PDB file of C-alpha atoms and ligand atoms in Angstrom:
ATOM      1  CA  UNK A  25      87.335-142.942-113.886  1.00  0.00           C
ATOM      2  CA  UNK A  26      89.233-145.076-116.415  1.00  0.00           C
ATOM      3  CA  UNK A  27      91.872-145.718-113.750  1.00  0.00           C
ATOM      4  CA  UNK A  28      89.213-146.663-111.186  1.00  0.00           C
ATOM      5  CA  UNK A  29      87.289-148.967-113.496  1.00  0.00           C
ATOM      6  CA  UNK A  30      90.123-150.447-115.589  1.00  0.00           C
ATOM      7  CA  UNK A  31      92.935-150.754-113.031  1.00  0.00           C
ATOM      8  CA  UNK A  32      91.118-151.068-109.696  1.00  0.00           C
ATOM      9  CA  UNK A  33      87.592-152.478-109.937  1.00  0.00           C
ATOM     10  CA  UNK A  34      88.465-154.861-112.763  1.00  0.00           C
ATOM     11  CA  UNK A  35      91.302-156.333-110.642  1.00  0.00           C
ATOM     12  CA  UNK A  36      89.064-156.911-107.654  1.00  0.00           C
ATOM     13  CA  UNK A  37      89.142-153.750-105.504  1.00  0.00           C
ATOM     14  CA  UNK A  38      85.583-153.635-104.165  1.00  0.00           C
ATOM     15  CA  UNK A  39      85.599-151.265-101.138  1.00  0.00           C
ATOM     16  CA  UNK A  40      83.390-148.484-102.537  1.00  0.00           C
ATOM     17  CA  UNK A  41      84.928-145.897-100.181  1.00  0.00           C
ATOM     18  CA  UNK A  42      88.399-146.668-101.571  1.00  0.00           C
ATOM     19  CA  UNK A  43      87.126-146.491-105.166  1.00  0.00           C
ATOM     20  CA  UNK A  44      85.380-143.196-104.466  1.00  0.00           C
ATOM     21  CA  UNK A  45      88.436-141.669-102.768  1.00  0.00           C
ATOM     22  CA  UNK A  46      90.633-142.584-105.716  1.00  0.00           C
ATOM     23  CA  UNK A  47      88.050-141.294-108.186  1.00  0.00           C
ATOM     24  CA  UNK A  48      87.973-137.962-106.327  1.00  0.00           C
ATOM     25  CA  UNK A  49      91.611-137.164-105.522  1.00  0.00           C
ATOM     26  CA  UNK A  50      93.492-135.354-108.320  1.00  0.00           C
ATOM     27  CA  UNK A  51      96.529-137.652-108.549  1.00  0.00           C
ATOM     28  CA  UNK A  52      98.250-135.263-110.980  1.00  0.00           C
ATOM     29  CA  UNK A  53      98.638-132.741-108.118  1.00  0.00           C
ATOM     30  CA  UNK A  54     100.964-135.206-106.326  1.00  0.00           C
ATOM     31  CA  UNK A  55     103.129-136.188-109.300  1.00  0.00           C
ATOM     32  CA  UNK A  56     106.234-134.128-110.275  1.00  0.00           C
ATOM     33  CA  UNK A  57     105.587-131.670-113.159  1.00  0.00           C
ATOM     34  CA  UNK A  58     107.848-133.487-115.622  1.00  0.00           C
ATOM     35  CA  UNK A  59     105.807-136.698-115.583  1.00  0.00           C
ATOM     36  CA  UNK A  60     102.361-135.219-115.000  1.00  0.00           C
ATOM     37  CA  UNK A  61     101.081-136.709-118.271  1.00  0.00           C
ATOM     38  CA  UNK A  62     101.650-140.178-116.768  1.00  0.00           C
ATOM     39  CA  UNK A  63      99.722-139.451-113.550  1.00  0.00           C
ATOM     40  CA  UNK A  64      97.116-142.166-114.144  1.00  0.00           C
ATOM     41  CA  UNK A  65      99.456-144.758-115.709  1.00  0.00           C
ATOM     42  CA  UNK A  66      99.216-148.351-114.507  1.00  0.00           C
ATOM     43  CA  UNK A  67     102.744-148.373-113.009  1.00  0.00           C
ATOM     44  CA  UNK A  68     104.876-146.819-110.255  1.00  0.00           C
ATOM     45  CA  UNK A  69     106.297-143.380-111.154  1.00  0.00           C
ATOM     46  CA  UNK A  70     109.648-141.869-110.223  1.00  0.00           C
ATOM     47  CA  UNK A  71     109.492-138.942-107.780  1.00  0.00           C
ATOM     48  CA  UNK A  72     113.269-138.357-107.491  1.00  0.00           C
ATOM     49  CA  UNK A  73     115.733-139.394-104.726  1.00  0.00           C
ATOM     50  CA  UNK A  74     115.463-142.953-106.108  1.00  0.00           C
ATOM     51  CA  UNK A  75     111.885-143.149-104.789  1.00  0.00           C
ATOM     52  CA  UNK A  76     108.517-143.810-106.408  1.00  0.00           C
ATOM     53  CA  UNK A  77     104.820-143.091-106.095  1.00  0.00           C
ATOM     54  CA  UNK A  78     103.150-146.526-105.976  1.00  0.00           C
ATOM     55  CA  UNK A  79     101.094-147.985-108.837  1.00  0.00           C
ATOM     56  CA  UNK A  80      97.431-146.934-108.253  1.00  0.00           C
ATOM     57  CA  UNK A  81      96.333-150.576-107.815  1.00  0.00           C
ATOM     58  CA  UNK A  82      98.819-151.119-104.974  1.00  0.00           C
ATOM     59  CA  UNK A  83      97.687-147.953-103.175  1.00  0.00           C
ATOM     60  CA  UNK A  84      94.068-149.107-103.515  1.00  0.00           C
ATOM     61  CA  UNK A  85      94.854-152.655-102.359  1.00  0.00           C
ATOM     62  CA  UNK A  86      96.751-151.436 -99.278  1.00  0.00           C
ATOM     63  CA  UNK A  87      93.936-149.030 -98.384  1.00  0.00           C
ATOM     64  CA  UNK A  88      91.320-151.770 -98.812  1.00  0.00           C
ATOM     65  CA  UNK A  89      93.281-154.215 -96.636  1.00  0.00           C
ATOM     66  CA  UNK A  90      93.224-151.691 -93.749  1.00  0.00           C
ATOM     67  CA  UNK A  91      89.378-151.903 -93.705  1.00  0.00           C
ATOM     68  CA  UNK A  92      89.000-148.266 -92.638  1.00  0.00           C
ATOM     69  CA  UNK A  93      85.526-147.049 -91.681  1.00  0.00           C
ATOM     70  CA  UNK A  94      86.168-143.344 -90.977  1.00  0.00           C
ATOM     71  CA  UNK A  95      87.051-142.957 -87.299  1.00  0.00           C
ATOM     72  CA  UNK A  96      90.629-144.240 -87.298  1.00  0.00           C
ATOM     73  CA  UNK A  97      93.954-142.685 -86.464  1.00  0.00           C
ATOM     74  CA  UNK A  98      96.369-143.965 -89.135  1.00  0.00           C
ATOM     75  CA  UNK A  99     100.167-144.037 -89.298  1.00  0.00           C
ATOM     76  CA  UNK A 100     101.754-144.113 -92.746  1.00  0.00           C
ATOM     77  CA  UNK A 101     105.480-144.857 -93.138  1.00  0.00           C
ATOM     78  CA  UNK A 102     106.992-143.489 -96.381  1.00  0.00           C
ATOM     79  CA  UNK A 103     105.095-140.334 -97.413  1.00  0.00           C
ATOM     80  CA  UNK A 104     106.807-139.776-100.751  1.00  0.00           C
ATOM     81  CA  UNK A 105     104.830-136.947-102.421  1.00  0.00           C
ATOM     82  CA  UNK A 106     101.788-137.486-100.207  1.00  0.00           C
ATOM     83  CA  UNK A 107      99.278-139.109-102.590  1.00  0.00           C
ATOM     84  CA  UNK A 108      98.724-142.299-100.582  1.00  0.00           C
ATOM     85  CA  UNK A 109      98.405-140.227 -97.388  1.00  0.00           C
ATOM     86  CA  UNK A 110      95.508-138.296 -98.931  1.00  0.00           C
ATOM     87  CA  UNK A 111      93.743-141.513 -99.940  1.00  0.00           C
ATOM     88  CA  UNK A 112      94.042-142.688 -96.316  1.00  0.00           C
ATOM     89  CA  UNK A 113      92.946-139.265 -95.035  1.00  0.00           C
ATOM     90  CA  UNK A 114      89.693-139.533 -96.985  1.00  0.00           C
ATOM     91  CA  UNK A 115      88.997-142.945 -95.449  1.00  0.00           C
ATOM     92  CA  UNK A 116      89.954-142.221 -91.818  1.00  0.00           C
ATOM     93  CA  UNK A 117      89.836-139.446 -89.212  1.00  0.00           C
ATOM     94  CA  UNK A 118      93.501-138.533 -89.094  1.00  0.00           C
ATOM     95  CA  UNK A 119      96.789-139.533 -90.729  1.00  0.00           C
ATOM     96  CA  UNK A 120     100.297-139.148 -89.317  1.00  0.00           C
ATOM     97  CA  UNK A 121     102.812-139.846 -92.087  1.00  0.00           C
ATOM     98  CA  UNK A 122     106.592-140.151 -91.657  1.00  0.00           C
ATOM     99  CA  UNK A 123     109.149-139.560 -94.451  1.00  0.00           C
ATOM    100  CA  UNK A 124     112.897-140.027 -94.052  1.00  0.00           C
ATOM    101  CA  UNK A 125     113.941-137.807 -97.024  1.00  0.00           C
ATOM    102  CA  UNK A 126     113.576-134.185 -95.907  1.00  0.00           C
ATOM    103  CA  UNK A 127     112.984-132.802 -99.408  1.00  0.00           C
ATOM    104  CA  UNK A 128     110.194-135.286-100.103  1.00  0.00           C
ATOM    105  CA  UNK A 129     108.544-134.448 -96.764  1.00  0.00           C
ATOM    106  CA  UNK A 130     108.672-130.751 -97.735  1.00  0.00           C
ATOM    107  CA  UNK A 131     107.159-131.480-101.165  1.00  0.00           C
ATOM    108  CA  UNK A 132     104.405-133.559 -99.565  1.00  0.00           C
ATOM    109  CA  UNK A 133     103.569-130.736 -97.119  1.00  0.00           C
ATOM    110  CA  UNK A 134     103.288-128.304-100.057  1.00  0.00           C
ATOM    111  CA  UNK A 135     101.120-130.714-102.071  1.00  0.00           C
ATOM    112  CA  UNK A 136      98.800-131.358 -99.117  1.00  0.00           C
ATOM    113  CA  UNK A 137      98.418-127.645 -98.378  1.00  0.00           C
ATOM    114  CA  UNK A 138      97.695-126.903-102.063  1.00  0.00           C
ATOM    115  CA  UNK A 139      95.014-129.611-102.071  1.00  0.00           C
ATOM    116  CA  UNK A 140      93.461-128.163 -98.892  1.00  0.00           C
ATOM    117  CA  UNK A 141      93.990-131.369 -96.851  1.00  0.00           C
ATOM    118  CA  UNK A 142      93.871-130.632 -93.112  1.00  0.00           C
ATOM    119  CA  UNK A 143      93.873-134.067 -91.429  1.00  0.00           C
ATOM    120  CA  UNK A 144      97.370-135.192 -92.472  1.00  0.00           C
ATOM    121  CA  UNK A 145     100.525-134.387 -90.474  1.00  0.00           C
ATOM    122  CA  UNK A 146     103.877-134.974 -92.186  1.00  0.00           C
ATOM    123  CA  UNK A 147     106.775-135.844 -89.868  1.00  0.00           C
ATOM    124  CA  UNK A 148     110.374-135.852 -91.133  1.00  0.00           C
ATOM    125  CA  UNK A 149     112.224-138.808 -89.643  1.00  0.00           C
ATOM    126  CA  UNK A 150     112.778-142.557 -89.473  1.00  0.00           C
ATOM    127  CA  UNK A 151     109.356-144.197 -89.583  1.00  0.00           C
ATOM    128  CA  UNK A 152     110.751-147.735 -89.287  1.00  0.00           C
ATOM    129  CA  UNK A 153     110.501-147.148 -85.527  1.00  0.00           C
ATOM    130  CA  UNK A 154     106.991-145.705 -85.918  1.00  0.00           C
ATOM    131  CA  UNK A 155     106.034-142.432 -84.266  1.00  0.00           C
ATOM    132  CA  UNK A 156     105.610-143.022 -80.508  1.00  0.00           C
ATOM    133  CA  UNK A 157     104.192-139.570 -79.538  1.00  0.00           C
ATOM    134  CA  UNK A 158     100.886-140.301 -81.331  1.00  0.00           C
ATOM    135  CA  UNK A 159     100.685-144.089 -80.714  1.00  0.00           C
ATOM    136  CA  UNK A 160      98.684-146.282 -80.634  1.00  0.00           C
ATOM    137  CA  UNK A 161      97.323-146.360 -84.212  1.00  0.00           C
ATOM    138  CA  UNK A 162      94.179-148.113 -85.443  1.00  0.00           C
ATOM    139  CA  UNK A 163      95.893-148.780 -88.759  1.00  0.00           C
ATOM    140  CA  UNK A 164      99.496-148.638 -90.021  1.00  0.00           C
ATOM    141  CA  UNK A 165     100.411-148.559 -93.721  1.00  0.00           C
ATOM    142  CA  UNK A 166     104.052-149.054 -94.720  1.00  0.00           C
ATOM    143  CA  UNK A 167     104.974-147.995 -98.279  1.00  0.00           C
ATOM    144  CA  UNK A 168     108.518-149.390 -98.269  1.00  0.00           C
ATOM    145  CA  UNK A 169     109.792-152.982 -98.045  1.00  0.00           C
ATOM    146  CA  UNK A 170     111.170-154.372 -94.784  1.00  0.00           C
ATOM    147  CA  UNK A 171     113.242-157.515 -94.056  1.00  0.00           C
ATOM    148  CA  UNK A 172     110.708-158.269 -91.276  1.00  0.00           C
ATOM    149  CA  UNK A 173     107.824-156.407 -89.638  1.00  0.00           C
ATOM    150  CA  UNK A 174     109.500-153.806 -87.355  1.00  0.00           C
ATOM    151  CA  UNK A 175     108.733-154.656 -83.685  1.00  0.00           C
ATOM    152  CA  UNK A 176     108.158-150.939 -82.931  1.00  0.00           C
ATOM    153  CA  UNK A 177     105.364-150.773 -85.517  1.00  0.00           C
ATOM    154  CA  UNK A 178     103.727-153.927 -84.174  1.00  0.00           C
ATOM    155  CA  UNK A 179     103.936-152.441 -80.654  1.00  0.00           C
ATOM    156  CA  UNK A 180     102.260-149.195 -81.772  1.00  0.00           C
ATOM    157  CA  UNK A 181      99.269-151.019 -83.276  1.00  0.00           C
ATOM    158  CA  UNK A 182      96.045-150.596 -81.254  1.00  0.00           C
ATOM    159  CA  UNK A 183      93.884-153.549 -80.233  1.00  0.00           C
ATOM    160  CA  UNK A 184      91.633-154.344 -83.192  1.00  0.00           C
ATOM    161  CA  UNK A 185      94.085-152.639 -85.538  1.00  0.00           C
ATOM    162  CA  UNK A 186      95.793-153.734 -88.758  1.00  0.00           C
ATOM    163  CA  UNK A 187      99.328-153.226 -90.094  1.00  0.00           C
ATOM    164  CA  UNK A 188      99.888-153.592 -93.854  1.00  0.00           C
ATOM    165  CA  UNK A 189     103.531-154.004 -94.846  1.00  0.00           C
ATOM    166  CA  UNK A 190     105.630-155.476 -97.689  1.00  0.00           C
ATOM    167  CA  UNK A 191     108.067-158.023 -96.184  1.00  0.00           C
ATOM    168  CA  UNK A 192     110.795-159.955 -98.002  1.00  0.00           C
ATOM    169  CA  UNK A 193     114.112-159.415 -99.807  1.00  0.00           C
ATOM    170  CA  UNK A 194     115.251-156.228-101.536  1.00  0.00           C
ATOM    171  CA  UNK A 195     113.968-157.592-104.877  1.00  0.00           C
ATOM    172  CA  UNK A 196     110.645-159.233-104.075  1.00  0.00           C
ATOM    173  CA  UNK A 197     108.219-159.153-101.194  1.00  0.00           C
ATOM    174  CA  UNK A 198     104.783-160.216-100.099  1.00  0.00           C
ATOM    175  CA  UNK A 199     102.238-157.739 -98.814  1.00  0.00           C
ATOM    176  CA  UNK A 200     101.336-158.868 -95.280  1.00  0.00           C
ATOM    177  CA  UNK A 201      98.406-157.945 -93.087  1.00  0.00           C
ATOM    178  CA  UNK A 202      99.151-158.221 -89.370  1.00  0.00           C
ATOM    179  CA  UNK A 203      96.063-157.903 -87.135  1.00  0.00           C
ATOM    180  CA  UNK A 204      95.988-157.428 -83.373  1.00  0.00           C
ATOM    181  CA  UNK A 205      92.989-158.735 -81.508  1.00  0.00           C
ATOM    182  CA  UNK A 206      92.851-159.134 -77.738  1.00  0.00           C
ATOM    183  CA  UNK A 207      96.614-159.429 -77.412  1.00  0.00           C
ATOM    184  CA  UNK A 208      96.805-161.985 -80.259  1.00  0.00           C
ATOM    185  CA  UNK A 209      98.643-161.224 -83.502  1.00  0.00           C
ATOM    186  CA  UNK A 210      97.689-162.929 -86.755  1.00  0.00           C
ATOM    187  CA  UNK A 211      99.519-162.563 -90.074  1.00  0.00           C
ATOM    188  CA  UNK A 212      98.317-163.318 -93.573  1.00  0.00           C
ATOM    189  CA  UNK A 213      99.873-162.752 -96.988  1.00  0.00           C
ATOM    190  CA  UNK A 214      97.705-160.753 -99.415  1.00  0.00           C
ATOM    191  CA  UNK A 215      99.747-160.392-102.591  1.00  0.00           C
ATOM    192  CA  UNK A 216     103.199-160.496-104.169  1.00  0.00           C
ATOM    193  CA  UNK A 217     104.696-157.030-104.575  1.00  0.00           C
ATOM    194  CA  UNK A 218     107.841-154.981-105.123  1.00  0.00           C
ATOM    195  CA  UNK A 219     108.572-151.811-103.131  1.00  0.00           C
ATOM    196  CA  UNK A 220     111.581-149.542-102.566  1.00  0.00           C
ATOM    197  CA  UNK A 221     113.489-150.514 -99.385  1.00  0.00           C
ATOM    198  CA  UNK A 222     112.525-149.340 -95.907  1.00  0.00           C
ATOM    199  CA  UNK A 223     115.640-147.713 -94.446  1.00  0.00           C
ATOM    200  CA  UNK A 224     116.362-146.771 -90.858  1.00  0.00           C
ATOM    201  CA  UNK A 225     116.779-148.471 -87.499  1.00  0.00           C
ATOM    202  CA  UNK A 226     114.289-151.299 -88.061  1.00  0.00           C
ATOM    203  CA  UNK A 227     114.567-151.462 -91.846  1.00  0.00           C
ATOM    204  CA  UNK A 228     117.491-152.272 -94.169  1.00  0.00           C
ATOM    205  CA  UNK A 229     120.916-150.891 -93.252  1.00  0.00           C
ATOM    206  CA  UNK A 230     121.670-149.046 -96.541  1.00  0.00           C
ATOM    207  CA  UNK A 231     123.796-145.994 -97.329  1.00  0.00           C
TER     208      UNK A 231
HETATM  209  N1  LIG B 318     103.354-143.374-100.143  1.00  0.00           N
HETATM  210  C1  LIG B 318     103.934-143.017-101.427  1.00  0.00           C
HETATM  211  C2  LIG B 318     105.014-143.977-101.831  1.00  0.00           C
HETATM  212  C3  LIG B 318     106.338-143.558-101.338  1.00  0.00           C
HETATM  213  S1  LIG B 318     107.659-144.639-101.803  1.00  0.00           S
HETATM  214  C4  LIG B 318     102.827-142.949-102.479  1.00  0.00           C
HETATM  215  O1  LIG B 318     102.030-142.046-102.393  1.00  0.00           O
HETATM  216  O2  LIG B 318     102.770-143.779-103.373  1.00  0.00           O
HETATM  217  C5  LIG B 318     108.328-145.013-100.231  1.00  0.00           C
HETATM  218  C6  LIG B 318     108.864-143.860 -99.430  1.00  0.00           C
HETATM  219  O3  LIG B 318     109.373-144.404 -98.207  1.00  0.00           O
HETATM  220  C7  LIG B 318     110.025-143.099-100.067  1.00  0.00           C
HETATM  221  O4  LIG B 318     109.677-141.755-100.169  1.00  0.00           O
HETATM  222  C8  LIG B 318     111.183-143.294 -99.057  1.00  0.00           C
HETATM  223  O5  LIG B 318     112.004-142.144 -98.932  1.00  0.00           O
HETATM  224  C9  LIG B 318     110.432-143.569 -97.782  1.00  0.00           C
HETATM  225  N2  LIG B 318     111.156-144.275 -96.720  1.00  0.00           N
HETATM  226  C10 LIG B 318     112.069-145.273 -96.815  1.00  0.00           C
HETATM  227  N3  LIG B 318     112.477-145.646 -95.595  1.00  0.00           N
HETATM  228  C11 LIG B 318     111.828-144.864 -94.692  1.00  0.00           C
HETATM  229  C12 LIG B 318     111.818-144.770 -93.257  1.00  0.00           C
HETATM  230  N4  LIG B 318     112.584-145.552 -92.486  1.00  0.00           N
HETATM  231  N5  LIG B 318     111.013-143.853 -92.685  1.00  0.00           N
HETATM  232  C13 LIG B 318     110.232-143.041 -93.437  1.00  0.00           C
HETATM  233  N6  LIG B 318     110.184-143.081 -94.789  1.00  0.00           N
HETATM  234  C14 LIG B 318     110.964-143.987 -95.411  1.00  0.00           C
END
């Protein structure tokens, strides 16, 4: 509750469903054992493989920007340990989440099963190209930074849907909300941010 009040509500998160989801989900179950004591810290945490679990405020902000009401099919790109996927799963009908690091995908599947979450499917693969078999998606949440919004993700966004993605350089990005309405796309910038890079075919070409 201290995290919800001090880090989220105080900084302007006001979607009560998001606040309730984050008050309910045991974040410590998605954080590696060694750093469990820091589960509710106001910062990103290392989950190995050079990757992180996002700062709670960023997870809350991204979830709020998607404006989920409960019936949506959501695509997440960058599962990590699965925490953000569970937040989305509590706010929507179904979550498909794609992770490029096989070991992280396996950890996320274990964490989700242990938490008894049934409406999240973890796919191992390159999510920069989305996941065509389940498209279109009412909402898409990208947890890694891209040089530009991947065309495949924009294509897989349903009419009336929203894509939230950090776009910019490797060092600094802005969190963008891209909305599709009647064939029209609109983009707005919501916040400055810093994420790990999105790899893969429509991300950064990194080793
Ligand atoms: N959603 C997590 C944050 C994960 S960090 C949370 O709960 O806070 C971002 C993740 O994106 C990393 O695990 C990284 O391996 C993954 N990633 C990077 N590029 C990717 C790609 N092209 N497809 C899928 N996952 C990718």
